[in-house]
Amino acid sequence: MTPQTLSVLRELLNDPLAEHYGLGLCRATGIAGGTLYPILVRLEEYGWVASRWDDPAAHQGRPPRRHYRITEDGLQHGREAIARAGEKRRRAAGSRRPGIAGGTA
């Protein structure tokens, strides 16, 4: 799980009932579209994210937007992935501290 994917999951998990569109996710995460959209496609293939296109009447002179929301599976697996990543970070930080097993004294 890449840091960028975790960032997208965190953003989607911040408000699990909300729908997000790509540019909004780019702005919120700081991830460029060329990286973000493949992540969203992958998450959708896993069943963690669902998407839908705008209603054509809602465009009003702008391009249509694709909206993304986290699914029930995404809620569960996303939270687990973020927890695992946090645990890995804590273990890695602990192993670098002097006097801690695996660290330097």
Short mmCIF file of C-alpha atoms in Angstrom, two decimals, residues 13-86:
data_model
loop_
_atom_site.label_atom_id
_atom_site.label_comp_id
_atom_site.label_asym_id
_atom_site.label_seq_id
_atom_site.Cartn_x
_atom_site.Cartn_y
_atom_site.Cartn_z
CA LEU A 13 -12.59 8.00 5.40
CA ASN A 14 -12.72 11.54 6.82
CA ASP A 15 -16.35 11.71 5.72
CA PRO A 16 -17.44 8.24 4.61
CA LEU A 17 -20.89 9.41 3.47
CA ALA A 18 -19.58 12.18 1.21
CA GLU A 19 -18.98 11.93 -2.50
CA HIS A 20 -15.70 13.38 -3.72
CA TYR A 21 -14.71 14.34 -7.22
CA GLY A 22 -11.22 13.91 -8.62
CA LEU A 23 -10.03 17.51 -8.59
CA GLY A 24 -11.27 17.94 -5.04
CA LEU A 25 -9.32 14.84 -4.00
CA CYS A 26 -6.22 16.17 -5.79
CA ARG A 27 -6.47 19.40 -3.83
CA ALA A 28 -7.21 17.71 -0.50
CA THR A 29 -4.39 15.17 -0.76
CA GLY A 30 -1.82 17.12 -2.76
CA ILE A 31 -1.62 14.21 -5.20
CA ALA A 32 -1.44 14.96 -8.93
CA GLY A 33 -4.21 13.65 -11.17
CA GLY A 34 -1.84 11.35 -13.04
CA THR A 35 -1.24 9.53 -9.77
CA LEU A 36 -4.66 9.96 -8.18
CA TYR A 37 -6.88 8.57 -10.94
CA PRO A 38 -5.05 5.23 -11.25
CA ILE A 39 -5.35 4.87 -7.46
CA LEU A 40 -9.10 5.48 -7.67
CA VAL A 41 -9.42 2.97 -10.52
CA ARG A 42 -7.55 0.36 -8.47
CA LEU A 43 -9.64 1.03 -5.37
CA GLU A 44 -12.78 0.72 -7.46
CA GLU A 45 -11.56 -2.59 -8.90
CA TYR A 46 -11.04 -3.84 -5.32
CA GLY A 47 -14.58 -2.80 -4.46
CA TRP A 48 -13.36 -0.24 -1.91
CA VAL A 49 -14.66 2.76 -3.88
CA ALA A 50 -17.76 3.28 -6.01
CA SER A 51 -18.14 6.03 -8.58
CA ARG A 52 -20.84 7.71 -10.60
CA TRP A 53 -20.95 10.46 -13.20
CA ASP A 54 -22.78 13.76 -12.69
CA ASP A 55 -26.30 14.12 -13.91
CA PRO A 56 -25.91 15.73 -17.37
CA ALA A 57 -28.23 18.57 -16.33
CA ALA A 58 -25.87 19.46 -13.47
CA HIS A 59 -22.91 20.39 -15.69
CA GLN A 60 -24.01 23.94 -16.50
CA GLY A 61 -21.08 24.77 -18.76
CA ARG A 62 -18.41 22.71 -17.04
CA PRO A 63 -17.13 19.24 -17.85
CA PRO A 64 -18.94 16.36 -16.15
CA ARG A 65 -17.52 15.21 -12.84
CA ARG A 66 -17.07 11.67 -11.67
CA HIS A 67 -17.92 11.32 -7.99
CA TYR A 68 -16.25 8.77 -5.74
CA ARG A 69 -17.34 7.44 -2.38
CA ILE A 70 -15.95 4.78 -0.11
CA THR A 71 -17.90 1.50 0.11
CA GLU A 72 -18.56 -0.66 3.17
CA ASP A 73 -15.65 -2.90 2.12
CA GLY A 74 -13.53 0.21 1.66
CA LEU A 75 -14.42 1.39 5.16
CA GLN A 76 -13.30 -1.87 6.70
CA HIS A 77 -10.23 -2.55 4.56
CA GLY A 78 -9.18 1.10 4.41
CA ARG A 79 -9.20 1.44 8.20
CA GLU A 80 -7.25 -1.81 8.50
CA ALA A 81 -4.68 -0.66 5.93
CA ILE A 82 -4.20 2.68 7.70
CA ALA A 83 -3.84 0.93 11.07
CA ARG A 84 -1.25 -1.49 9.64
CA ALA A 85 0.70 1.38 8.11
CA GLY A 86 0.65 3.23 11.43
#
